[in-house]
Short mmCIF file of C-alpha atoms in Angstrom, two decimals:
data_model
loop_
_atom_site.label_atom_id
_atom_site.label_comp_id
_atom_site.label_asym_id
_atom_site.label_seq_id
_atom_site.Cartn_x
_atom_site.Cartn_y
_atom_site.Cartn_z
CA MET A 16 18.03 15.44 9.07
CA ARG A 17 18.83 12.21 7.37
CA ILE A 18 18.47 12.44 3.65
CA ALA A 19 17.79 9.14 2.02
CA ILE A 20 18.16 8.49 -1.65
CA LEU A 21 15.02 6.85 -2.77
CA ILE A 22 15.72 3.73 -4.66
CA SER A 23 12.38 2.61 -5.82
CA MET A 24 10.83 -0.16 -7.76
CA VAL A 25 7.70 1.27 -9.24
CA ALA A 26 5.29 -1.42 -10.18
CA CYS A 27 3.81 0.15 -13.25
CA ALA A 28 0.19 -0.78 -13.72
CA CYS A 29 0.13 1.24 -16.93
CA GLY A 30 0.34 -0.25 -20.35
CA VAL A 31 -0.80 -3.69 -19.36
CA GLY A 32 -3.32 -3.74 -22.23
CA GLY A 33 -5.06 -7.05 -21.71
CA GLU A 34 -1.95 -8.76 -20.51
CA ASN A 35 -2.64 -10.74 -17.41
CA ARG A 36 0.65 -12.08 -16.22
CA SER A 37 2.35 -10.98 -13.02
CA GLY A 38 -0.98 -10.27 -11.41
CA THR A 39 -2.09 -7.32 -13.48
CA ALA A 40 -5.74 -6.99 -14.31
CA ALA A 41 -6.90 -7.44 -17.88
CA VAL A 42 -8.41 -4.33 -19.37
CA GLU A 43 -11.05 -3.65 -22.00
CA GLU A 44 -10.62 -1.25 -24.86
CA ASN A 45 -12.30 2.06 -24.09
CA PRO A 46 -15.91 1.08 -23.32
CA HIS A 47 -18.22 3.98 -22.40
CA GLY A 48 -15.68 6.31 -23.99
CA LEU A 49 -13.61 6.39 -20.83
CA ARG A 50 -10.00 7.48 -21.06
CA GLY A 51 -8.90 5.32 -18.14
CA ARG A 52 -8.14 1.65 -18.62
CA VAL A 53 -11.40 -0.11 -17.89
CA LEU A 54 -11.08 -3.49 -16.19
CA ALA A 55 -12.57 -6.38 -18.13
CA THR A 56 -13.63 -7.86 -14.80
CA PRO A 57 -14.55 -5.35 -12.11
CA LEU A 58 -13.06 -5.98 -8.67
CA ALA A 59 -14.90 -5.61 -5.38
CA LYS A 60 -13.77 -2.92 -2.99
CA PRO A 61 -11.70 -4.71 -0.36
CA ASN A 62 -13.32 -5.12 3.03
CA VAL A 63 -10.58 -3.70 5.22
CA ALA A 64 -10.11 -1.24 8.05
CA LEU A 65 -7.07 1.00 7.65
CA VAL A 66 -6.02 3.92 9.86
CA ALA A 67 -6.59 7.55 8.92
CA THR A 68 -4.07 10.31 9.64
CA ASP A 69 -6.15 11.43 12.64
CA GLY A 70 -5.73 7.97 14.16
CA ARG A 71 -9.28 6.83 13.52
CA ALA A 72 -10.03 3.42 12.08
CA TYR A 73 -11.07 3.84 8.48
CA ASP A 74 -13.44 1.15 7.24
CA LEU A 75 -12.87 1.34 3.52
CA ARG A 76 -16.33 0.20 2.44
CA ALA A 77 -18.31 2.14 5.04
CA GLU A 78 -16.37 5.39 4.69
CA THR A 79 -16.53 5.47 0.92
CA ASP A 80 -20.01 4.02 0.42
CA GLY A 81 -21.69 5.61 -2.58
CA ALA A 82 -18.68 7.73 -3.53
CA LEU A 83 -16.49 7.57 -6.59
CA THR A 84 -13.37 6.42 -4.76
CA LEU A 85 -9.94 7.05 -6.24
CA LEU A 86 -7.34 4.96 -4.45
CA PHE A 87 -3.60 5.31 -4.82
CA PHE A 88 -0.62 3.65 -3.17
CA GLY A 89 2.41 5.90 -2.81
CA TYR A 90 4.83 7.67 -0.50
CA THR A 91 5.67 11.26 0.30
CA TYR A 92 9.33 11.03 -0.77
CA CYS A 93 8.16 10.06 -4.28
CA PRO A 94 9.70 12.43 -6.87
CA ASP A 95 6.96 12.71 -9.43
CA ILE A 96 4.43 9.92 -9.89
CA CYS A 97 2.70 10.40 -6.52
CA PRO A 98 2.67 14.21 -6.30
CA VAL A 99 1.69 14.56 -9.95
CA HIS A 100 -1.33 12.29 -9.49
CA MET A 101 -2.37 14.18 -6.34
CA ALA A 102 -1.84 17.62 -7.89
CA ASN A 103 -3.77 16.70 -11.02
CA LEU A 104 -6.70 15.33 -9.03
CA ALA A 105 -6.75 18.37 -6.77
CA ALA A 106 -6.81 20.72 -9.73
CA VAL A 107 -9.58 18.79 -11.47
CA LEU A 108 -11.75 18.55 -8.37
CA ARG A 109 -11.44 22.29 -7.82
CA ASP A 110 -12.75 22.89 -11.33
CA LEU A 111 -15.58 20.36 -11.33
CA ARG A 112 -19.07 21.40 -10.21
CA PRO A 113 -19.34 21.03 -6.43
CA SER A 114 -22.24 18.62 -6.88
CA VAL A 115 -19.86 16.35 -8.78
CA ALA A 116 -16.67 16.94 -6.80
CA SER A 117 -18.44 16.27 -3.49
CA ARG A 118 -19.16 12.72 -4.65
CA VAL A 119 -15.45 11.93 -5.14
CA LYS A 120 -13.10 10.67 -2.43
CA VAL A 121 -9.35 10.54 -2.98
CA LEU A 122 -7.50 8.02 -0.80
CA PHE A 123 -3.72 7.80 -0.50
CA VAL A 124 -2.34 4.68 1.18
CA THR A 125 1.29 5.03 2.15
CA THR A 126 3.68 2.31 1.09
CA ASP A 127 6.37 3.82 3.33
CA PRO A 128 4.79 3.86 6.79
CA THR A 129 8.17 4.07 8.53
CA ARG A 130 8.87 7.55 7.22
CA ASP A 131 5.34 8.62 6.35
CA THR A 132 4.13 9.37 9.84
CA PRO A 133 0.49 10.43 10.11
CA GLU A 134 1.62 14.03 10.60
CA ARG A 135 3.92 13.99 7.60
CA LEU A 136 1.30 12.31 5.42
CA ARG A 137 -1.38 14.80 6.50
CA SER A 138 0.89 17.76 5.82
CA TRP A 139 1.92 16.40 2.42
CA LEU A 140 -1.66 15.73 1.33
CA ASP A 141 -2.79 19.15 2.60
CA ALA A 142 -0.38 20.70 0.11
CA PHE A 143 -2.71 19.34 -2.58
CA ASP A 144 -6.18 19.12 -1.05
CA ARG A 145 -7.22 19.01 2.58
CA SER A 146 -10.03 16.61 1.75
CA PHE A 147 -7.67 13.89 0.54
CA VAL A 148 -7.62 10.96 2.94
CA GLY A 149 -4.26 9.62 4.09
CA LEU A 150 -4.22 6.02 5.21
CA THR A 151 -1.82 3.62 6.80
CA GLY A 152 -2.18 -0.03 7.64
CA ASP A 153 -0.03 -2.88 8.74
CA SER A 154 1.91 -4.43 5.91
CA SER A 155 -0.29 -7.52 5.68
CA GLN A 156 -3.45 -5.39 5.37
CA VAL A 157 -1.94 -3.18 2.67
CA ALA A 158 -0.64 -6.24 0.84
CA ALA A 159 -4.10 -7.82 1.00
CA VAL A 160 -5.69 -4.71 -0.51
CA GLN A 161 -3.14 -4.67 -3.31
CA ALA A 162 -3.61 -8.37 -3.97
CA ALA A 163 -7.39 -7.96 -4.08
CA LEU A 164 -6.90 -5.29 -6.73
CA LEU A 165 -4.39 -7.43 -8.67
CA LEU A 166 -1.70 -4.81 -8.11
CA PRO A 167 1.91 -5.85 -7.62
CA PRO A 168 2.73 -5.70 -3.92
CA SER A 169 4.47 -2.57 -2.72
CA GLN A 170 8.01 -3.17 -1.59
CA LEU A 171 9.90 -1.73 1.30
CA GLY A 172 13.44 -2.95 1.56
CA PRO A 173 15.73 -2.68 4.58
CA ALA A 174 17.77 0.50 4.96
CA ASP A 175 21.46 0.32 4.16
CA SER A 176 24.14 2.13 6.15
CA ALA A 177 23.44 5.36 4.28
CA GLY A 178 19.75 5.23 5.05
CA ASN A 179 18.75 4.34 1.51
CA TYR A 180 16.04 1.82 0.99
CA LEU A 181 13.60 0.50 -1.51
CA VAL A 182 10.07 1.78 -1.87
CA GLY A 183 7.85 0.40 -4.57
CA HIS A 184 4.25 1.01 -5.44
CA ALA A 185 1.75 0.70 -8.23
CA ALA A 186 1.82 3.74 -10.49
CA ALA A 187 -1.90 3.75 -11.29
CA VAL A 188 -4.89 5.24 -9.48
CA VAL A 189 -7.69 2.71 -8.96
CA ALA A 190 -11.21 4.05 -9.54
CA PHE A 191 -14.12 2.48 -7.65
CA THR A 192 -17.50 3.55 -8.96
CA PRO A 193 -20.27 4.39 -6.45
CA ASP A 194 -21.46 0.78 -6.51
CA GLY A 195 -18.21 -0.20 -4.79
CA MET A 196 -16.55 -1.91 -7.74
CA ALA A 197 -13.11 -1.08 -9.12
CA ARG A 198 -13.85 -0.36 -12.77
CA ALA A 199 -10.85 1.48 -14.16
CA MET A 200 -7.17 2.22 -13.64
CA TYR A 201 -5.50 5.55 -14.39
CA PRO A 202 -1.81 5.14 -15.17
CA PHE A 203 0.88 7.75 -14.67
CA GLY A 204 0.69 10.22 -17.54
CA ILE A 205 -3.07 10.58 -17.32
CA ARG A 206 -3.92 14.24 -17.81
CA GLN A 207 -6.25 16.58 -15.99
CA ALA A 208 -8.42 16.74 -19.11
CA ASP A 209 -8.78 12.96 -18.95
CA TRP A 210 -9.86 13.08 -15.31
CA ALA A 211 -12.28 15.93 -16.00
CA HIS A 212 -13.71 13.86 -18.84
CA ASP A 213 -13.98 10.58 -16.91
CA ILE A 214 -15.03 11.57 -13.38
CA PRO A 215 -18.58 12.66 -14.31
CA LYS A 216 -18.93 9.55 -16.47
CA LEU A 217 -17.72 7.26 -13.70
CA LEU A 218 -20.41 8.77 -11.48
CA ALA A 219 -23.16 8.59 -14.11
CA ILE A 220 -22.70 5.33 -15.99
CA GLU A 221 -25.21 2.59 -15.15
CA TRP A 222 -22.95 -0.42 -14.89
CA GLU A 223 -24.34 -3.83 -15.74
CA SER A 224 -22.62 -5.78 -13.02
CA MET B 27 32.12 44.26 -40.09
CA GLY B 28 34.61 44.91 -37.33
CA SER B 29 37.18 42.32 -36.47
CA ALA B 30 35.64 41.78 -33.01
CA ALA B 31 32.27 40.99 -34.54
CA ALA B 32 33.89 38.69 -37.07
CA ALA B 33 35.76 36.94 -34.32
CA ALA B 34 32.52 36.51 -32.37
CA VAL B 35 30.83 34.97 -35.39
CA ALA B 36 33.82 32.70 -35.88
CA LEU B 37 33.67 31.61 -32.25
CA VAL B 38 29.96 30.84 -32.46
CA THR B 39 30.48 28.91 -35.66
CA CYS B 40 33.38 27.07 -34.12
CA ALA B 41 31.36 26.19 -31.04
CA GLY B 42 28.57 24.86 -33.24
CA GLU B 43 30.94 22.77 -35.28
CA SER B 44 32.66 21.37 -32.24
CA GLY B 45 29.28 20.27 -30.99
CA ALA B 46 28.56 22.48 -28.00
CA LEU B 47 26.05 20.85 -25.70
CA ARG B 48 22.84 22.71 -25.11
CA VAL B 49 20.55 22.27 -22.14
CA LEU B 50 16.96 23.09 -23.06
CA ASP B 51 13.49 23.23 -21.55
CA ALA B 52 14.58 22.92 -17.95
CA TYR B 53 11.95 23.02 -15.23
CA ALA B 54 11.44 21.82 -11.70
CA ALA B 55 8.32 20.78 -9.85
CA GLU B 56 7.55 22.95 -6.84
CA PRO B 57 8.58 20.71 -3.95
CA VAL B 58 6.07 19.71 -1.31
CA THR B 59 8.70 19.01 1.34
CA PRO B 60 12.33 20.12 1.75
CA ASP B 61 13.44 16.54 1.32
CA ALA B 62 13.35 16.42 -2.46
CA ALA B 63 12.66 18.35 -5.63
CA ALA B 64 12.70 16.89 -9.13
CA VAL B 65 14.32 18.73 -12.05
CA TYR B 66 13.85 17.90 -15.72
CA PHE B 67 15.61 19.09 -18.86
CA ARG B 68 16.81 18.04 -22.29
CA VAL B 69 20.48 17.93 -23.27
CA VAL B 70 21.11 18.20 -27.00
CA ASN B 71 24.47 17.07 -28.32
CA PRO B 72 25.04 18.12 -31.93
CA GLY B 73 28.63 16.92 -31.84
CA ALA B 74 30.16 13.76 -33.27
CA ALA B 75 31.35 12.56 -29.86
CA PRO B 76 29.18 11.45 -26.96
CA ASP B 77 29.39 13.28 -23.66
CA THR B 78 28.63 12.21 -20.14
CA LEU B 79 26.68 13.97 -17.42
CA LEU B 80 28.89 13.28 -14.43
CA ALA B 81 27.43 15.36 -11.64
CA ALA B 82 25.17 18.23 -10.74
CA GLU B 83 25.13 20.90 -8.08
CA CYS B 84 22.53 23.26 -6.80
CA GLY B 85 23.20 25.98 -4.26
CA ILE B 86 19.99 25.33 -2.36
CA ALA B 87 20.32 21.55 -2.13
CA ALA B 88 22.62 19.40 -0.03
CA ARG B 89 22.83 16.90 -2.83
CA ALA B 90 21.87 16.54 -6.49
CA ALA B 91 21.86 13.28 -8.41
CA VAL B 92 20.24 11.87 -11.50
CA HIS B 93 17.84 9.04 -10.78
CA ALA B 94 16.62 6.66 -13.43
CA GLN B 95 13.66 4.41 -13.91
CA ARG B 96 14.06 1.35 -16.07
CA ALA B 97 11.23 -0.85 -17.29
CA ALA B 98 11.82 -4.56 -16.92
CA GLY B 99 9.32 -7.39 -16.96
CA GLY B 100 6.33 -5.16 -16.39
CA MET B 101 8.05 -3.37 -13.51
CA VAL B 102 9.86 -0.07 -13.50
CA HIS B 103 13.02 0.07 -11.41
CA MET B 104 14.12 3.46 -10.15
CA HIS B 105 17.65 3.97 -8.90
CA PRO B 106 20.51 6.48 -8.86
CA ALA B 107 21.64 6.63 -12.46
CA GLY B 108 25.32 7.34 -12.01
CA PRO B 109 27.03 8.95 -15.02
CA VAL B 110 24.55 9.38 -17.88
CA THR B 111 25.60 9.39 -21.54
CA VAL B 112 24.47 12.08 -23.93
CA PRO B 113 24.74 10.34 -27.31
CA ALA B 114 26.63 11.90 -30.22
CA GLU B 115 24.28 13.81 -32.51
CA GLY B 116 21.55 12.94 -30.07
CA ALA B 117 19.85 14.03 -26.91
CA LEU B 118 19.31 13.06 -23.31
CA GLN B 119 15.79 13.65 -22.02
CA LEU B 120 14.88 13.88 -18.36
CA GLN B 121 11.13 13.68 -17.81
CA PRO B 122 8.54 12.78 -15.18
CA GLY B 123 8.32 9.03 -14.74
CA GLY B 124 11.77 8.60 -16.26
CA LEU B 125 15.12 10.18 -15.60
CA HIS B 126 15.08 13.11 -13.21
CA LEU B 127 17.63 15.18 -11.38
CA MET B 128 16.77 14.85 -7.70
CA LEU B 129 17.68 17.74 -5.43
CA GLU B 130 17.78 16.54 -1.86
CA GLY B 131 18.00 18.40 1.41
CA LEU B 132 16.69 21.76 0.28
CA THR B 133 17.85 24.71 2.35
CA VAL B 134 15.33 26.97 0.63
CA MET B 135 11.89 25.91 -0.53
CA PRO B 136 11.50 27.20 -4.10
CA ARG B 137 8.00 28.22 -5.10
CA ALA B 138 6.23 28.11 -8.43
CA GLY B 139 7.39 31.13 -10.39
CA ASP B 140 10.87 31.08 -8.85
CA THR B 141 13.98 30.22 -10.81
CA ILE B 142 16.64 27.99 -9.32
CA HIS B 143 20.19 27.61 -10.57
CA VAL B 144 21.74 24.25 -11.26
CA THR B 145 25.21 23.48 -12.59
CA LEU B 146 25.59 20.37 -14.70
CA ARG B 147 29.08 18.89 -15.05
CA PHE B 148 29.87 17.02 -18.24
CA ALA B 149 32.99 14.99 -19.02
CA ARG B 150 33.74 16.91 -22.24
CA ALA B 151 31.71 20.09 -22.11
CA GLY B 152 32.60 20.90 -18.50
CA ALA B 153 30.27 22.90 -16.30
CA ILE B 154 27.07 24.25 -17.80
CA PRO B 155 24.92 26.53 -15.64
CA VAL B 156 21.20 26.07 -16.11
CA ARG B 157 18.35 28.33 -15.06
CA VAL B 158 15.43 26.20 -13.93
CA PRO B 159 11.95 27.70 -13.66
CA VAL B 160 9.79 26.16 -10.96
CA ILE B 161 6.25 25.09 -11.88
CA PRO B 162 3.44 23.53 -9.84
CA TYR B 163 3.10 19.75 -9.86
CA ALA B 164 -0.33 20.30 -11.41
CA GLU B 165 1.39 21.57 -14.57
CA VAL B 166 3.95 18.79 -14.82
CA THR B 167 1.90 16.31 -16.86
CA ASP B 168 1.13 18.77 -19.59
CA ARG B 169 4.67 20.08 -19.55
CA GLY B 170 6.53 16.85 -19.82
CA GLY B 171 4.70 13.84 -18.48
CA ARG B 172 4.30 10.81 -20.63
CA SER B 173 0.83 9.94 -21.76
#
């Protein structure tokens, strides 16, 4: 087995607080009492077809229509940011009322498709929650989704002789409310209590636009 | 007080005065795959001289190395840290999203509730064995994640 040191550039979408350089979305201060970082300008859910771990085409808008959709870009060799987000979401969804939890979809788009085979991605996600959707896409599709969400592009550098290479990804989970708009970002460090607080609100709030 | 007890007290006092490093609050996240497990801890250096964490070993991992993340221009760069300084009269903190000790190539998959054994090698303090409890990823944020 080749063991690669992960040398990563993590594009941190946390702490951007209204700053809008380098493509990060401006955020509002805590409207609706949400603990996530609410986007000042909501962003439409990208119209894209990715590929699910079972090989099916996954039309993002059609498959997640009407659901609170929590989208994350990451990779299975990630030491803490990716598995912590997935573990926290899994724990919160287990504790929420089924009528609430059933309206939430968690999507994980790999930024490391070379190593994250569909089988590996499925197995990794199953360690957290079998309902989590693992997605791959060609690099231009994934880049287009990230650009549409004003996230820094993920980066995958060439492997060196030792098999080490760069993987980069945004550190925040993007939340699309059931109307299909990205409304909030959840940076690394967000706690289960924050998710448990926000998820019912994200489902219930009547958004103006 | 017997002389042995007095000597023991003197040794403890001496160690404190010479600034013995202490490794505190170690924990690891239960790995999802055998490729990698992340270990976190705090090194407290009460001494007047800095020390350096040079290397680490773990009997169930092919390799152990400290990785760092460094914020720059709105990005965080993560990379092998190389030797890491423990400042004099200060502390070195490894935590999720920041510095972590990466165990790679696990020969045994530790589970939450297990304890793994890591040896940290410092330039001045030498080898310090550390017992590392394993916790689920779902408990990592509350244990040590930044908020």
